Coordinates of C-alpha atoms in Angstrom, one line a residue:
M606 CA 32.9 -7.4 -10.1
L607 CA 36.7 -7.1 -9.4
P608 CA 37.7 -6.9 -5.7
W609 CA 39.5 -3.6 -6.1
N610 CA 36.3 -1.9 -7.1
R611 CA 34.8 -3.0 -3.8
V612 CA 37.8 -1.4 -2.0
F613 CA 38.0 1.9 -3.8
R614 CA 34.3 2.6 -4.4
P615 CA 33.7 3.8 -0.8
L616 CA 36.8 6.0 -1.1
A617 CA 35.5 7.5 -4.4
A618 CA 32.1 8.1 -2.9
L619 CA 33.7 9.8 0.1
L620 CA 35.7 12.2 -2.1
L621 CA 32.7 13.1 -4.1
A622 CA 30.7 13.7 -1.0
A623 CA 33.4 16.0 0.3
A624 CA 33.3 18.0 -2.9
A625 CA 29.5 18.1 -2.8
A626 CA 29.8 19.6 0.7
T627 CA 31.4 22.7 -0.8
V628 CA 28.1 23.8 -2.4
P629 CA 25.6 25.8 -0.3
A630 CA 24.0 23.4 2.1
A631 CA 20.3 22.7 1.8
A632 CA 18.0 22.5 4.7
H633 CA 17.4 19.2 6.5
A634 CA 14.6 17.0 5.2
S635 CA 11.4 17.0 7.2
T636 CA 8.5 14.5 7.4
D637 CA 6.5 16.9 5.2
T638 CA 8.4 16.3 1.9
A639 CA 6.0 18.7 0.0
A640 CA 7.6 21.6 2.0
A641 CA 11.1 21.2 0.6
P642 CA 13.8 23.7 1.5
S643 CA 14.1 26.5 -1.0
S644 CA 16.8 29.2 -1.3
G645 CA 15.8 29.1 -4.9
W646 CA 14.7 25.5 -4.6
N647 CA 10.9 25.2 -4.7
D648 CA 10.7 28.9 -4.5
Y649 CA 7.6 29.7 -6.5
R650 CA 8.6 33.4 -6.6
C651 CA 11.6 32.4 -8.8
K652 CA 11.4 33.7 -12.4
P653 CA 13.6 32.1 -15.0
S654 CA 16.3 34.3 -16.5
A655 CA 17.1 34.9 -20.1
A656 CA 20.2 32.7 -19.7
H657 CA 18.1 29.8 -18.2
P658 CA 14.5 30.3 -19.4
H659 CA 13.3 26.8 -18.4
P660 CA 12.5 26.0 -14.8
V661 CA 14.1 22.6 -13.8
V662 CA 11.8 20.0 -12.3
L663 CA 13.7 17.3 -10.4
V664 CA 12.1 13.8 -10.3
H665 CA 13.3 11.5 -7.5
G666 CA 13.8 7.7 -7.8
T667 CA 12.1 4.7 -6.3
L668 CA 12.0 4.9 -2.5
G669 CA 13.2 8.6 -2.7
N670 CA 11.4 11.8 -2.1
S671 CA 11.5 15.5 -3.2
V672 CA 14.0 16.4 -0.6
D673 CA 16.4 13.6 0.2
N674 CA 17.2 12.8 -3.5
W675 CA 18.3 16.4 -4.2
L676 CA 20.2 17.7 -1.3
A677 CA 23.3 18.1 -3.5
L678 CA 22.0 18.6 -7.1
A679 CA 19.3 21.1 -6.2
P680 CA 21.7 23.7 -4.7
Y681 CA 24.3 22.8 -7.4
L682 CA 21.7 24.1 -10.0
T683 CA 20.2 27.0 -8.0
V684 CA 23.7 28.5 -7.5
R685 CA 24.1 28.4 -11.2
G686 CA 21.0 30.5 -11.7
Y687 CA 18.3 28.0 -12.4
C688 CA 14.8 28.0 -10.9
V689 CA 14.6 24.5 -9.4
F690 CA 11.6 22.6 -8.2
S691 CA 11.2 19.0 -7.0
V692 CA 8.1 16.8 -7.1
D693 CA 6.8 13.9 -4.9
Y694 CA 5.0 11.1 -6.7
G695 CA 4.0 7.5 -6.3
Q696 CA 3.1 7.6 -2.6
L697 CA 1.4 4.6 -1.0
P698 CA -1.1 5.1 1.8
G699 CA 0.6 4.8 5.2
V700 CA 4.1 4.8 3.8
P701 CA 5.7 8.2 4.5
L702 CA 9.0 9.5 2.9
F703 CA 9.5 6.4 0.7
N704 CA 7.8 7.3 -2.6
G705 CA 7.8 6.1 -6.2
L706 CA 6.0 2.8 -5.3
G707 CA 2.6 3.5 -6.9
P708 CA 1.6 2.6 -10.5
I709 CA 4.0 4.5 -12.8
A710 CA 1.3 5.6 -15.2
E711 CA -0.4 7.3 -12.3
S712 CA 2.9 8.8 -11.1
A713 CA 3.2 10.3 -14.6
G714 CA -0.1 12.0 -14.1
Q715 CA 1.2 13.5 -10.8
L716 CA 4.2 14.8 -12.7
S717 CA 2.0 16.4 -15.3
A718 CA 0.0 18.3 -12.7
F719 CA 3.2 19.4 -11.0
V720 CA 4.8 20.7 -14.3
D721 CA 1.6 22.7 -15.0
K722 CA 1.9 24.2 -11.5
V723 CA 5.5 25.2 -12.1
L724 CA 4.8 26.7 -15.5
A725 CA 1.9 28.7 -14.2
A726 CA 4.0 30.0 -11.3
T727 CA 7.1 30.9 -13.3
G728 CA 5.4 32.0 -16.5
A729 CA 7.7 29.8 -18.6
A730 CA 6.4 28.1 -21.7
E731 CA 8.5 24.9 -21.1
A732 CA 10.3 23.1 -18.3
D733 CA 13.3 20.8 -18.3
L734 CA 13.1 17.6 -16.3
V735 CA 16.0 15.9 -14.5
G736 CA 15.3 12.5 -13.0
H737 CA 17.2 9.8 -11.1
S738 CA 16.5 6.1 -11.6
Q739 CA 12.7 5.7 -12.0
G740 CA 12.5 9.4 -12.1
G741 CA 14.5 9.5 -15.3
M742 CA 12.3 6.9 -17.0
M743 CA 8.8 7.7 -15.7
P744 CA 8.7 11.2 -17.4
R745 CA 8.9 9.5 -20.8
Y746 CA 5.3 8.2 -20.2
Y747 CA 4.3 11.8 -19.5
L748 CA 6.0 13.0 -22.7
K749 CA 4.6 10.2 -24.8
F750 CA 1.0 9.8 -23.6
L751 CA 0.0 12.8 -21.4
G752 CA 0.9 15.8 -23.6
G753 CA 4.2 16.5 -21.9
A754 CA 6.2 16.9 -25.1
A755 CA 4.5 20.3 -25.7
K756 CA 5.7 21.5 -22.3
V757 CA 9.2 20.0 -21.9
D758 CA 12.4 21.0 -23.7
A759 CA 14.8 18.5 -22.3
L760 CA 14.7 15.3 -20.2
V761 CA 17.9 14.3 -18.4
G762 CA 17.9 10.8 -17.0
I763 CA 20.5 9.9 -14.3
A764 CA 20.8 6.1 -14.2
P765 CA 17.3 5.7 -15.6
D766 CA 15.7 2.2 -16.0
N767 CA 14.4 3.0 -19.5
H768 CA 14.1 -0.6 -20.5
G769 CA 13.6 -2.1 -17.1
T770 CA 16.0 -4.0 -14.8
T771 CA 16.9 -7.5 -13.9
L772 CA 18.2 -6.2 -10.5
S773 CA 21.4 -8.1 -11.1
G774 CA 19.5 -11.1 -12.1
L775 CA 17.2 -11.3 -9.0
T776 CA 14.0 -10.6 -10.9
R777 CA 14.6 -13.8 -13.0
L778 CA 14.0 -15.8 -9.8
L779 CA 10.4 -14.5 -9.3
P780 CA 8.7 -17.3 -11.4
Y781 CA 10.2 -19.9 -9.0
F782 CA 8.2 -18.4 -6.1
P783 CA 4.5 -19.0 -6.7
G784 CA 2.5 -15.8 -6.0
A785 CA 5.5 -13.6 -5.7
E786 CA 4.9 -11.6 -8.8
D787 CA 1.2 -11.1 -8.0
L788 CA 2.1 -10.0 -4.5
L789 CA 4.7 -7.5 -5.8
S790 CA 2.2 -6.1 -8.3
A791 CA -0.5 -5.7 -5.7
A792 CA 1.7 -4.3 -2.9
T793 CA 4.2 -2.1 -4.8
P794 CA 3.1 -1.7 -8.4
G795 CA 5.8 0.8 -9.0
L796 CA 8.4 -1.8 -8.5
A797 CA 6.6 -4.4 -10.6
D798 CA 6.3 -1.9 -13.5
Q799 CA 10.1 -1.6 -13.6
I800 CA 10.9 -5.3 -14.2
V801 CA 12.1 -6.2 -17.6
G802 CA 9.2 -7.2 -19.8
S803 CA 6.5 -5.6 -17.7
D804 CA 3.2 -4.5 -19.4
F805 CA 4.1 -0.9 -18.5
L806 CA 7.5 -1.0 -20.1
T807 CA 6.2 -2.8 -23.2
E808 CA 3.6 0.0 -23.7
L809 CA 6.2 2.7 -22.9
N810 CA 8.8 1.5 -25.4
E811 CA 6.5 0.3 -28.2
G812 CA 7.0 2.4 -31.3
G813 CA 10.3 4.0 -30.2
D814 CA 12.0 5.4 -27.2
T815 CA 11.6 9.1 -27.9
V816 CA 9.0 11.7 -29.1
P817 CA 9.7 14.6 -31.4
G818 CA 10.6 18.0 -29.9
V819 CA 12.3 16.9 -26.8
R820 CA 16.1 16.6 -26.1
Y821 CA 17.1 13.5 -24.3
T822 CA 20.3 12.9 -22.3
V823 CA 21.1 9.7 -20.4
I824 CA 23.9 9.6 -17.9
A825 CA 24.9 6.0 -16.8
T826 CA 27.6 4.4 -14.7
R827 CA 29.3 1.1 -15.5
H828 CA 29.1 0.2 -11.8
D829 CA 25.3 0.4 -11.6
E830 CA 24.1 -2.6 -9.5
V831 CA 20.4 -1.7 -9.5
V832 CA 19.5 -0.9 -13.2
T833 CA 21.1 -3.9 -14.9
P834 CA 22.5 -4.5 -17.5
W835 CA 23.6 -0.8 -17.4
R836 CA 23.6 -0.5 -21.2
T837 CA 19.8 -0.9 -21.2
Q838 CA 19.5 2.6 -19.7
F839 CA 20.5 4.2 -23.0
L840 CA 17.9 5.4 -25.5
S841 CA 17.6 5.1 -29.2
G842 CA 16.2 7.8 -31.5
S843 CA 16.7 11.3 -32.6
N844 CA 17.9 14.1 -30.3
V845 CA 19.4 11.6 -27.9
R846 CA 22.8 11.8 -26.1
N847 CA 23.9 8.8 -24.2
V848 CA 26.8 9.3 -21.7
L849 CA 28.8 6.7 -19.8
L850 CA 30.4 8.4 -16.8
Q851 CA 33.6 6.3 -17.0
D852 CA 34.2 7.6 -20.5
L853 CA 34.5 11.1 -18.9
C854 CA 36.3 10.1 -15.8
P855 CA 37.7 6.5 -15.6
L856 CA 38.3 7.0 -11.9
D857 CA 34.7 7.6 -11.1
L858 CA 33.4 4.5 -9.2
S859 CA 29.9 5.9 -8.5
E860 CA 27.2 3.2 -8.4
H861 CA 23.4 3.7 -8.8
L862 CA 22.8 5.8 -5.7
A863 CA 26.0 7.9 -5.7
I864 CA 25.6 9.0 -9.3
G865 CA 22.3 10.7 -8.5
L866 CA 22.9 11.8 -4.9
L867 CA 26.4 13.3 -4.8
D868 CA 28.5 12.8 -8.0
R869 CA 29.5 16.3 -9.2
I870 CA 31.0 14.8 -12.3
A871 CA 27.5 13.6 -13.2
F872 CA 26.1 17.0 -12.1
H873 CA 28.4 18.7 -14.5
E874 CA 27.0 16.7 -17.3
V875 CA 23.5 17.6 -16.1
A876 CA 24.4 21.2 -16.4
N877 CA 25.8 20.7 -19.9
A878 CA 22.6 18.9 -20.9
L879 CA 20.4 21.8 -19.6
D880 CA 22.6 24.4 -21.4
P881 CA 24.3 22.7 -24.3
A882 CA 25.2 26.1 -25.9
H883 CA 27.6 26.8 -23.0
A884 CA 28.7 23.2 -22.3
T885 CA 32.2 22.6 -21.1
A886 CA 34.3 19.4 -21.1
T887 CA 33.5 17.1 -18.3
T888 CA 36.5 15.4 -16.7
C889 CA 37.6 14.0 -13.4
A890 CA 38.4 17.6 -12.4
S891 CA 34.7 18.5 -12.7
V892 CA 34.3 17.2 -9.2
L893 CA 35.8 20.5 -8.1
S894 CA 33.7 22.7 -10.4

């Protein structure tokens, strides 16, 4: 990576964070992540409007939770008239707050139950899913194997590890440490499932990346240091739109966390993906939208 990227990335993140602060503030996270702040977010009284008929379910990433991952994006969407809900999944016994570590197939089952709960509360026929990192990839298991395609109109993945990750090459070192892979699988199966070539990913991607009837959007950043190589985030198939953030704003230096947590340029693309009929051009100026 070029040295100037290391210098200017914190500055870019600071500017994006300052812009994110202009949206209505969400309540502080608590130890009970199931009781996320509402003001339209996780408000089960919310009824989707004709303009936005699908409730939006936010799916956090590895080591995230239903509150902390969405302190910027959730209010960004609620202020635009969406009914927004966020799910917790992949919890391990005795590990609070840091979720997404359980077997991903089981996490997809948790997502399935949560979507059913949201649809029952809102009366909507379908939901839209927006996920960050593992949260952008895991829903594909729900869509493909658990009947989710009939209940979901769109899946938007922000830096999703759709084809696994090498973690900047670190995963290739595991075979040199006897027992390391077995320990990883036993202790944190959700991490092991995301390594390139895992049994989970082989099953997920066999026969194609997508299923009929669902619109897919992937939003990636060239500076991703977690899901690597970053091009593996993109999907192939019908009804797919792959977006590289730097094609929209070359000045955007967001990496893996920033793109999901506070990047309003990425958020603008999320809004476009949820409502393509009223999409507007995403540029560097979208940080102020």
